[in-house]
CSV table of C-alpha atoms in Angstrom, one decimal:
chain,number,residue,atom,x,y,z
M,1,MET,CA,-2.4,-20.3,28.8
M,2,LYS,CA,-4.4,-17.5,30.7
M,3,SER,CA,-5.3,-14.2,28.4
M,4,PRO,CA,-3.0,-11.2,29.0
M,5,LEU,CA,-5.7,-8.7,27.5
M,6,GLN,CA,-8.7,-6.5,29.1
M,7,LYS,CA,-11.7,-7.4,28.3
M,8,THR,CA,-12.8,-3.8,26.6
M,9,TYR,CA,-10.0,-1.4,25.5
M,10,ASP,CA,-10.9,2.1,23.8
M,11,VAL,CA,-9.1,1.2,20.2
M,12,VAL,CA,-8.0,-2.0,18.4
M,13,VAL,CA,-5.7,-1.4,15.8
M,14,VAL,CA,-6.1,-4.6,13.4
M,15,GLY,CA,-2.3,-5.0,11.6
M,16,GLY,CA,0.8,-3.8,13.0
M,17,GLY,CA,2.8,-2.4,10.1
M,18,PRO,CA,4.4,0.8,10.0
M,19,ALA,CA,0.3,1.9,9.7
M,20,GLY,CA,-0.5,-0.4,12.6
M,21,LEU,CA,2.2,1.4,14.5
M,22,ALA,CA,1.4,4.7,13.7
M,23,ALA,CA,-2.4,4.3,14.6
M,24,ALA,CA,-1.4,3.0,17.8
M,25,LEU,CA,1.0,6.5,18.7
M,26,GLY,CA,-1.8,8.9,17.0
M,27,ALA,CA,-4.5,7.4,19.5
M,28,ARG,CA,-2.1,7.6,22.3
M,29,ASP,CA,-2.0,10.8,21.8
M,30,ALA,CA,-5.0,12.3,21.2
M,31,GLY,CA,-6.0,10.4,24.8
M,32,ALA,CA,-6.6,6.9,24.5
M,33,GLU,CA,-5.9,5.2,27.4
M,34,ASP,CA,-6.3,1.0,26.4
M,35,ILE,CA,-4.7,0.2,22.9
M,36,LEU,CA,-4.6,-3.0,21.5
M,37,ILE,CA,-1.9,-3.9,18.5
M,38,ILE,CA,-3.2,-7.4,17.0
M,39,ASP,CA,-0.5,-8.8,14.1
M,40,ARG,CA,-0.8,-12.3,12.6
M,41,GLU,CA,3.3,-12.1,12.6
M,42,THR,CA,5.6,-13.3,15.0
M,43,GLU,CA,7.3,-9.8,15.1
M,44,ALA,CA,5.2,-6.8,14.9
M,45,GLY,CA,6.8,-4.5,11.9
M,46,GLY,CA,4.9,-5.7,8.6
M,47,ILE,CA,6.6,-5.6,5.3
M,48,LEU,CA,9.2,-2.9,7.1
M,49,ASN,CA,11.4,-6.0,8.5
M,50,GLN,CA,12.3,-7.5,4.9
M,51,CYS,CA,13.1,-4.1,3.4
M,52,ILE,CA,16.9,-3.9,4.2
M,53,HIS,CA,17.4,-1.2,1.5
M,54,SER,CA,17.7,2.2,2.6
M,55,GLY,CA,15.3,4.6,1.7
M,56,PHE,CA,12.4,5.4,4.2
M,57,GLY,CA,11.8,7.7,6.4
M,58,LEU,CA,13.2,10.8,5.0
M,59,HIS,CA,9.9,12.5,5.5
M,60,HIS,CA,9.3,11.8,8.9
M,61,PHE,CA,12.1,11.8,10.6
M,62,LYS,CA,14.3,13.5,8.1
M,63,GLU,CA,16.6,11.2,7.9
M,64,GLU,CA,17.7,7.9,6.0
M,65,LEU,CA,16.6,4.5,7.3
M,66,THR,CA,16.5,1.1,6.4
M,67,GLY,CA,13.1,-0.6,7.1
M,68,PRO,CA,13.8,-2.5,10.0
M,69,GLU,CA,15.4,0.5,11.3
M,70,TYR,CA,12.0,2.7,11.0
M,71,ALA,CA,10.4,0.1,11.9
M,72,GLU,CA,12.0,-0.8,15.4
M,73,ARG,CA,11.8,3.4,15.9
M,74,PHE,CA,8.1,3.1,16.0
M,75,ILE,CA,7.8,-0.5,17.9
M,76,GLN,CA,10.0,1.0,21.0
M,77,SER,CA,8.0,3.8,21.2
M,78,VAL,CA,4.8,1.8,21.3
M,79,LEU,CA,6.5,-0.5,23.6
M,80,SER,CA,7.7,2.6,26.0
M,81,ARG,CA,4.0,3.9,26.1
M,82,GLN,CA,2.1,1.2,27.2
M,83,VAL,CA,0.6,-0.2,24.3
M,84,THR,CA,-0.4,-4.0,24.3
M,85,ILE,CA,1.0,-5.9,21.4
M,86,LEU,CA,-0.5,-9.3,20.3
M,87,THR,CA,1.7,-10.7,18.3
M,88,ASN,CA,1.2,-14.5,16.3
M,89,SER,CA,-2.8,-13.4,16.3
M,90,TYR,CA,-5.2,-13.5,13.6
M,91,VAL,CA,-8.7,-11.6,14.1
M,92,MET,CA,-11.3,-13.9,12.4
M,93,ASN,CA,-14.7,-11.4,13.0
M,94,ILE,CA,-15.5,-7.8,13.6
M,95,ALA,CA,-19.1,-7.8,15.0
M,96,PRO,CA,-21.1,-4.7,14.1
M,97,ASP,CA,-20.8,-3.5,17.9
M,98,LEU,CA,-16.9,-4.1,17.5
M,99,HIS,CA,-17.1,-7.0,19.3
M,100,ILE,CA,-13.8,-8.7,18.2
M,101,GLU,CA,-13.0,-12.5,17.8
M,102,VAL,CA,-9.1,-13.4,17.6
M,103,ILE,CA,-7.3,-17.0,17.5
M,104,SER,CA,-3.9,-16.8,19.0
M,105,GLY,CA,-1.5,-19.3,18.3
M,106,ASP,CA,-0.5,-18.2,22.2
M,107,TYR,CA,-3.8,-17.8,23.4
M,108,GLY,CA,-6.1,-19.6,21.5
M,109,HIS,CA,-10.0,-18.0,21.3
M,110,LEU,CA,-9.6,-15.0,22.4
M,111,GLU,CA,-13.0,-12.0,22.1
M,112,VAL,CA,-12.4,-8.4,23.2
M,113,GLN,CA,-14.6,-5.4,22.8
M,114,ALA,CA,-13.3,-2.1,20.9
M,115,LYS,CA,-15.1,1.3,21.4
M,116,SER,CA,-13.1,2.0,17.9
M,117,VAL,CA,-11.2,-0.1,15.4
M,118,VAL,CA,-8.6,0.9,13.6
M,119,LEU,CA,-7.8,-1.1,10.3
M,120,ALA,CA,-4.6,-1.6,9.1
M,121,MET,CA,-4.1,-4.8,7.6
M,122,GLY,CA,-1.5,-3.5,4.6
M,123,CYS,CA,-1.5,-4.6,1.4
M,124,ARG,CA,-0.5,-8.9,-0.6
M,125,GLU,CA,1.0,-9.2,-4.1
M,126,ARG,CA,-1.2,-10.2,-7.0
M,127,THR,CA,-0.3,-13.4,-8.3
M,128,ARG,CA,0.5,-15.8,-11.5
M,129,GLY,CA,-3.5,-17.0,-10.9
M,130,ALA,CA,-4.4,-12.6,-10.9
M,131,ILE,CA,-2.6,-12.1,-14.7
M,132,ARG,CA,-3.1,-15.7,-16.5
M,133,THR,CA,0.3,-16.3,-17.7
M,134,PRO,CA,0.1,-18.8,-20.2
M,135,GLY,CA,2.4,-22.1,-19.8
M,136,PHE,CA,4.2,-24.6,-17.5
M,137,ARG,CA,3.9,-24.2,-13.8
M,138,PRO,CA,7.6,-25.8,-13.2
M,139,ALA,CA,9.3,-24.2,-9.7
M,140,GLY,CA,11.0,-20.8,-9.6
M,141,VAL,CA,7.8,-18.0,-10.6
M,142,MET,CA,7.4,-16.7,-7.4
M,143,THR,CA,6.9,-13.0,-6.2
M,144,ALA,CA,8.9,-10.8,-5.6
M,145,GLY,CA,7.8,-10.1,-2.3
M,146,LEU,CA,8.5,-14.0,-1.6
M,147,ALA,CA,12.0,-13.5,-3.2
M,148,GLN,CA,12.7,-10.6,-1.2
M,149,LYS,CA,12.1,-12.4,1.7
M,150,MET,CA,14.0,-15.3,1.1
M,151,VAL,CA,17.3,-13.4,0.3
M,152,ASN,CA,17.1,-10.8,3.2
M,153,MET,CA,15.4,-12.8,5.7
M,154,LYS,CA,16.3,-16.3,5.1
M,155,GLY,CA,19.6,-16.2,3.0
M,156,LEU,CA,18.3,-18.1,0.7
M,157,LEU,CA,18.5,-17.4,-3.4
M,158,PRO,CA,15.7,-17.9,-5.5
M,159,GLY,CA,18.1,-18.7,-8.5
M,160,ARG,CA,20.9,-17.4,-10.6
M,161,ARG,CA,19.4,-16.1,-13.9
M,162,ILE,CA,15.9,-14.2,-13.3
M,163,ALA,CA,13.7,-12.7,-14.8
M,164,ILE,CA,11.3,-10.3,-13.5
M,165,LEU,CA,7.3,-9.4,-15.1
M,166,GLY,CA,6.3,-5.8,-14.1
M,167,SER,CA,8.2,-2.9,-12.8
M,168,GLY,CA,6.6,-2.2,-9.1
M,169,ASP,CA,8.9,-0.8,-6.7
M,170,ILE,CA,9.4,-4.8,-5.5
M,171,GLY,CA,10.3,-6.1,-8.6
M,172,LEU,CA,12.9,-3.2,-9.4
M,173,ILE,CA,14.5,-3.5,-5.8
M,174,MET,CA,14.6,-7.1,-5.8
M,175,ALA,CA,16.5,-6.8,-9.2
M,176,ARG,CA,19.1,-4.5,-7.4
M,177,ARG,CA,19.3,-6.8,-4.7
M,178,LEU,CA,20.1,-10.0,-6.6
M,179,MET,CA,22.6,-8.6,-8.8
M,180,LEU,CA,24.1,-7.5,-5.5
M,181,GLU,CA,23.8,-11.1,-4.8
M,182,GLY,CA,25.4,-12.2,-8.0
M,183,CYS,CA,22.6,-13.2,-10.2
M,184,GLU,CA,22.3,-12.1,-13.7
M,185,VAL,CA,19.2,-10.1,-14.0
M,186,VAL,CA,18.4,-10.9,-17.7
M,187,GLY,CA,15.8,-7.9,-18.0
M,188,VAL,CA,12.5,-5.9,-16.6
M,189,TYR,CA,9.4,-6.6,-18.7
M,190,GLU,CA,6.7,-4.3,-18.3
M,191,LEU,CA,2.9,-4.3,-19.9
M,192,MET,CA,2.5,-0.9,-19.8
M,193,PRO,CA,3.8,1.9,-22.3
M,194,PHE,CA,5.3,3.6,-19.1
M,195,SER,CA,7.0,2.2,-15.7
M,196,ASN,CA,5.3,1.2,-12.3
M,197,GLY,CA,7.6,2.3,-10.2
M,198,LEU,CA,9.1,5.0,-8.0
M,199,THR,CA,11.5,6.8,-10.4
M,200,ARG,CA,14.5,6.8,-8.1
M,201,ASN,CA,14.0,3.0,-8.2
M,202,VAL,CA,14.6,3.1,-11.5
M,203,VAL,CA,17.3,5.2,-11.9
M,204,GLN,CA,19.0,3.8,-8.8
M,205,CYS,CA,18.4,0.0,-9.9
M,206,LEU,CA,18.0,-0.5,-13.6
M,207,ASP,CA,20.0,2.0,-14.4
M,208,ASP,CA,22.9,2.2,-11.8
M,209,PHE,CA,23.5,-1.4,-12.8
M,210,ALA,CA,22.9,-1.2,-16.6
M,211,ILE,CA,19.7,-3.7,-16.4
M,212,PRO,CA,17.8,-3.5,-19.0
M,213,LEU,CA,13.7,-2.4,-18.6
M,214,ARG,CA,11.5,-3.2,-21.6
M,215,LEU,CA,8.8,-1.2,-21.9
M,216,SER,CA,4.8,-2.9,-23.5
M,217,THR,CA,6.1,-6.6,-23.3
M,218,THR,CA,4.9,-9.3,-21.3
M,219,VAL,CA,5.4,-12.9,-21.4
M,220,ALA,CA,3.7,-14.7,-23.4
M,221,PHE,CA,4.2,-18.3,-22.4
M,222,ILE,CA,6.6,-20.1,-19.5
M,223,HIS,CA,8.5,-23.4,-20.5
M,224,GLY,CA,10.2,-25.6,-18.3
M,225,ARG,CA,9.2,-29.3,-16.3
M,226,ASP,CA,10.6,-29.5,-13.2
M,227,ARG,CA,12.1,-26.0,-13.0
M,228,VAL,CA,11.5,-22.8,-15.3
M,229,GLN,CA,14.1,-22.9,-18.4
M,230,ARG,CA,13.3,-20.2,-20.7
M,231,LEU,CA,10.3,-17.9,-21.4
M,232,THR,CA,9.0,-16.5,-24.4
M,233,MET,CA,8.9,-12.9,-24.5
M,234,ALA,CA,6.3,-10.5,-26.7
M,235,PRO,CA,5.5,-6.8,-27.4
M,236,VAL,CA,1.5,-5.9,-26.7
M,237,ASP,CA,-1.1,-4.0,-29.0
M,238,ASP,CA,-2.8,-1.3,-27.7
M,239,GLN,CA,-5.7,-3.9,-26.2
M,240,HIS,CA,-2.4,-5.5,-24.4
M,241,MET,CA,-2.6,-8.6,-25.8
M,242,PRO,CA,0.7,-10.2,-26.7
M,243,ILE,CA,2.1,-10.2,-30.7
M,244,LEU,CA,2.8,-13.4,-30.6
M,245,ASN,CA,4.5,-13.0,-34.4
M,246,GLN,CA,7.1,-10.8,-32.9
M,247,SER,CA,8.1,-12.8,-30.0
M,248,TRP,CA,11.5,-14.0,-29.3
M,249,GLN,CA,13.0,-16.4,-26.0
M,250,VAL,CA,14.4,-15.6,-23.1
M,251,ALA,CA,16.7,-18.3,-20.8
M,252,CYS,CA,16.1,-18.0,-17.0
M,253,ASP,CA,15.4,-20.2,-13.8
M,254,THR,CA,13.2,-18.0,-12.4
M,255,LEU,CA,10.9,-15.4,-13.0
M,256,LEU,CA,9.8,-12.6,-10.5
M,257,LEU,CA,6.1,-11.3,-10.6
M,258,SER,CA,5.9,-8.1,-10.1
M,259,ILE,CA,2.5,-7.2,-11.1
M,260,GLY,CA,0.8,-5.5,-8.4
M,261,LEU,CA,-0.2,-4.7,-5.1
M,262,ILE,CA,-3.6,-5.7,-3.6
M,263,PRO,CA,-5.2,-4.6,0.1
M,264,GLU,CA,-5.9,-6.8,2.0
M,265,ASN,CA,-9.7,-6.0,2.6
M,266,GLU,CA,-11.7,-9.5,3.8
M,267,LEU,CA,-12.4,-8.5,7.6
M,268,SER,CA,-13.7,-4.9,5.6
M,269,THR,CA,-15.9,-6.9,3.0
M,270,ARG,CA,-16.8,-9.0,6.0
M,271,LEU,CA,-17.8,-6.2,8.1
M,272,ARG,CA,-19.7,-5.6,4.6
M,273,LEU,CA,-17.9,-1.7,4.1
M,274,LYS,CA,-18.8,0.4,1.5
M,275,MET,CA,-15.7,-0.3,-1.2
M,276,ASP,CA,-13.7,2.2,-3.5
M,277,PRO,CA,-13.3,-0.2,-6.5
M,278,SER,CA,-10.6,2.1,-8.3
M,279,THR,CA,-8.2,1.7,-4.9
M,280,GLY,CA,-9.4,-1.9,-3.7
M,281,GLY,CA,-10.5,-0.3,-0.3
M,282,PRO,CA,-12.9,0.9,1.8
M,283,GLN,CA,-14.9,4.3,1.4
M,284,VAL,CA,-13.6,6.8,3.9
M,285,THR,CA,-14.6,10.4,5.5
M,286,SER,CA,-11.9,13.0,6.2
M,287,THR,CA,-11.6,11.5,9.7
M,288,LEU,CA,-10.3,8.3,8.1
M,289,GLU,CA,-13.7,6.3,9.1
M,290,THR,CA,-15.2,4.0,6.5
M,291,SER,CA,-18.9,3.2,6.2
M,292,LEU,CA,-19.4,1.4,9.4
M,293,PRO,CA,-19.4,4.1,12.4
M,294,GLY,CA,-16.8,3.7,15.0
M,295,VAL,CA,-14.1,1.7,12.2
M,296,PHE,CA,-11.1,3.7,10.8
M,297,ALA,CA,-9.0,2.2,8.1
M,298,CYS,CA,-5.2,3.3,6.9
M,299,GLY,CA,-2.0,2.9,4.8
M,300,ASN,CA,-2.2,-0.2,2.2
M,301,VAL,CA,-5.8,-1.5,3.5
M,302,LEU,CA,-7.3,1.7,2.0
M,303,HIS,CA,-5.3,2.6,-0.9
M,304,VAL,CA,-1.1,1.6,-1.7
M,305,HIS,CA,1.0,4.3,-1.0
M,306,ASP,CA,4.3,4.7,-2.4
M,307,LEU,CA,5.9,6.0,0.6
M,308,VAL,CA,5.9,4.6,4.4
M,309,ASP,CA,6.4,8.0,5.5
M,310,PHE,CA,2.8,9.1,4.2
M,311,VAL,CA,1.0,5.7,5.4
M,312,THR,CA,2.7,7.0,8.8
M,313,GLU,CA,1.1,10.9,8.6
M,314,GLU,CA,-2.0,8.8,7.1
M,315,ALA,CA,-2.5,6.3,10.2
M,316,LEU,CA,-1.3,8.7,13.3
M,317,ARG,CA,-4.7,10.5,12.1
M,318,ALA,CA,-6.3,7.5,11.7
M,319,GLY,CA,-5.7,6.8,15.3
M,320,ARG,CA,-6.0,10.1,16.6
M,321,PHE,CA,-9.6,10.3,15.2
M,322,ALA,CA,-10.4,6.4,16.6
M,323,ALA,CA,-9.3,8.0,19.7
M,324,GLU,CA,-11.8,11.0,19.6
M,325,VAL,CA,-14.6,8.6,18.8
M,326,ALA,CA,-13.5,5.8,21.6
M,327,GLN,CA,-14.0,8.6,24.1
M,328,GLY,CA,-17.4,10.5,22.8
M,329,ARG,CA,-15.9,13.4,20.9
M,330,ARG,CA,-17.1,12.6,17.2
M,331,ARG,CA,-16.6,15.1,14.4
M,332,PRO,CA,-19.5,17.0,12.4
M,333,GLY,CA,-20.1,14.9,9.5
M,334,ASP,CA,-18.4,16.3,6.4
M,335,ASN,CA,-20.0,17.9,4.0
M,336,ILE,CA,-18.3,18.1,1.0
M,337,SER,CA,-17.9,15.1,-1.3
M,338,LEU,CA,-15.0,14.7,-4.4
M,339,GLN,CA,-15.7,12.8,-7.1
M,340,THR,CA,-12.6,11.5,-10.0
M,341,GLY,CA,-12.7,12.6,-13.3
M,342,GLU,CA,-10.4,13.2,-16.3
M,343,ASN,CA,-7.5,11.9,-15.5
M,344,ILE,CA,-7.9,10.8,-12.4
M,345,ALA,CA,-7.9,6.8,-11.1
M,346,SER,CA,-8.4,7.6,-7.6
M,347,CYS,CA,-9.1,9.9,-4.7
M,348,VAL,CA,-8.7,9.6,-0.7
M,349,PRO,CA,-10.9,10.7,1.1
M,350,HIS,CA,-14.0,10.2,-0.3
M,351,SER,CA,-15.3,13.1,1.8
M,352,LEU,CA,-14.1,16.4,3.5
M,353,SER,CA,-15.3,19.3,5.6
M,354,PRO,CA,-14.5,22.7,6.0
M,355,ASP,CA,-13.5,22.7,9.2
M,356,ARG,CA,-10.1,22.3,9.4
M,357,GLU,CA,-6.2,21.4,6.8
M,358,GLN,CA,-7.6,18.3,4.9
M,359,VAL,CA,-4.8,16.6,3.0
M,360,ILE,CA,-6.2,14.3,-0.2
M,361,TYR,CA,-3.9,11.7,-1.7
M,362,LEU,CA,-4.8,11.3,-6.0
M,363,ARG,CA,-3.1,9.4,-8.7
M,364,VAL,CA,-3.3,9.5,-12.4
M,365,LYS,CA,-4.5,7.1,-15.0
M,366,ARG,CA,-1.9,7.8,-17.7
M,367,PRO,CA,1.7,9.7,-17.7
M,368,LEU,CA,0.8,13.6,-18.4
M,369,LYS,CA,3.5,16.7,-18.9
M,370,ASP,CA,2.6,20.6,-18.5
M,371,CYS,CA,-1.1,19.9,-16.7
M,372,VAL,CA,-3.2,21.6,-14.4
M,373,LEU,CA,-5.1,19.9,-11.5
M,374,THR,CA,-8.6,21.1,-10.7
M,375,ILE,CA,-10.4,20.6,-8.0
M,376,GLY,CA,-13.8,22.7,-8.5
M,377,ASP,CA,-14.0,25.7,-10.0
M,378,ARG,CA,-12.1,27.7,-7.7
M,379,TYR,CA,-9.0,25.6,-7.2
M,380,GLU,CA,-6.0,24.6,-9.5
M,381,LYS,CA,-2.7,23.9,-9.7
M,382,VAL,CA,0.1,22.9,-12.3
M,383,PHE,CA,2.8,20.6,-12.7
M,384,ARG,CA,5.7,19.8,-14.8
M,385,ILE,CA,5.1,16.2,-15.0
M,386,LEU,CA,2.8,13.5,-13.2
M,387,ILE,CA,3.2,9.6,-13.6
M,388,PRO,CA,0.7,7.0,-12.3
M,389,SER,CA,2.9,5.3,-10.4
M,390,GLU,CA,3.5,8.3,-7.8
M,391,MET,CA,1.0,9.5,-5.8
M,392,ILE,CA,-0.1,13.0,-5.5
M,393,ARG,CA,0.0,14.9,-1.6
M,394,LEU,CA,-2.4,18.0,-1.6
M,395,THR,CA,-3.1,20.0,1.3
M,396,LEU,CA,-6.3,22.4,1.8
M,397,GLY,CA,-6.9,24.4,4.2
M,398,ALA,CA,-9.9,25.3,5.7
M,399,GLU,CA,-10.2,28.7,4.1
M,400,ILE,CA,-9.7,27.2,0.7
M,401,LEU,CA,-12.6,24.3,2.0
M,402,ASP,CA,-14.9,26.9,3.3
M,403,ARG,CA,-16.0,28.0,-0.2
M,404,TYR,CA,-17.0,24.3,-1.2
M,405,PHE,CA,-19.6,24.2,1.6
M,406,GLY,CA,-22.0,21.6,0.7
M,407,GLU,CA,-20.7,21.0,-2.8
M,408,HIS,CA,-20.0,18.2,-5.1
M,409,LEU,CA,-16.5,18.0,-6.0
M,410,LYS,CA,-14.4,17.0,-9.2
M,411,ILE,CA,-11.1,16.2,-9.0
M,412,GLU,CA,-9.5,16.8,-12.6
M,413,VAL,CA,-6.2,17.3,-14.9
M,414,ARG,CA,-6.2,18.4,-17.9
M,415,PRO,CA,-3.0,19.4,-20.6
M,416,ARG,CA,-2.6,23.0,-19.4
M,417,GLU,CA,-3.3,25.9,-21.9
M,418,VAL,CA,-0.6,28.5,-22.5
M,419,ALA,CA,-1.5,31.7,-24.3
């Protein structure tokens, strides 16, 4: 079948989820004419297509939407503005000169040349193998996201008596979803001494349904021949090792894993981009450009977000900056570098420019109360509480950043000193 694609595009976006769709709109807003989105699924929308619960769009649209509703608004906007979406297609390789090889289920092998590229591949779930959970290998062990797809898109139940390891947001949401479908959720078990999900999800998905959350607890052994029959649960010590002499048994037929998300950066690694081990994504400048000129990154491939609204905000900016580069309007380089300090787990972007307002995303390493966040020695902000599962979003004006021209800034959070 003849290829429907042009030979050259101003901006090529890899990934058709919320980040990719928003990046394409951002590029169009900035004047890019020829824009292509490549997505490996049969429909654009990404993970939102299986997130049928509400809670999306409160920041961006100022109203509460389900995941498919949020995605559909962007899909229609993209199509109405003549952006090409190529689905059922996989990007095999991106050369340093931005020559892209694609394998398409409909058109076979394709090649296109981009003037700039936006990486928006999203993230994937960590699996049992990533944490080396001891035990047998029966049916009934799966990630929470797979269970979500089974229930919401296929109309299938993963089991009847469910245990959930990890308190990530997908696991919390699926605890509620499975209760609503008539399953028994025996509990959510978290290795850390604090939840890894948003506070609102703990309240709305667990507390409101009387589902127990046990912190500092893990699965010590999975029992079962053909199907999961029971789990050996154990508290953990300060080194997160199970205390086996305090273990107990939990009967269940299904174990869902909600143990973290990993940015999908195989393409980034192949491109030899500079990576940030704290986020699992590429290092980026204030324009969200990676270490390879003309390649930008946004959304969960850059760092895992809590809210799709923040993904959209970031991706719109990435698309605008990618369009500017495609049109030969590159902005001056950054001259302020950012470094993570005390109690800061990650920071994006990794450098700033004082010529415009900047948005910084941060995460803390542990829960903190009554603390102060400092950037260098001339900016501070007081917080009543900070937790690792909720990203901090800071906006710094050009008038603030101008004071730091050419500096290396350390971002830290410390307990507040009360006089």
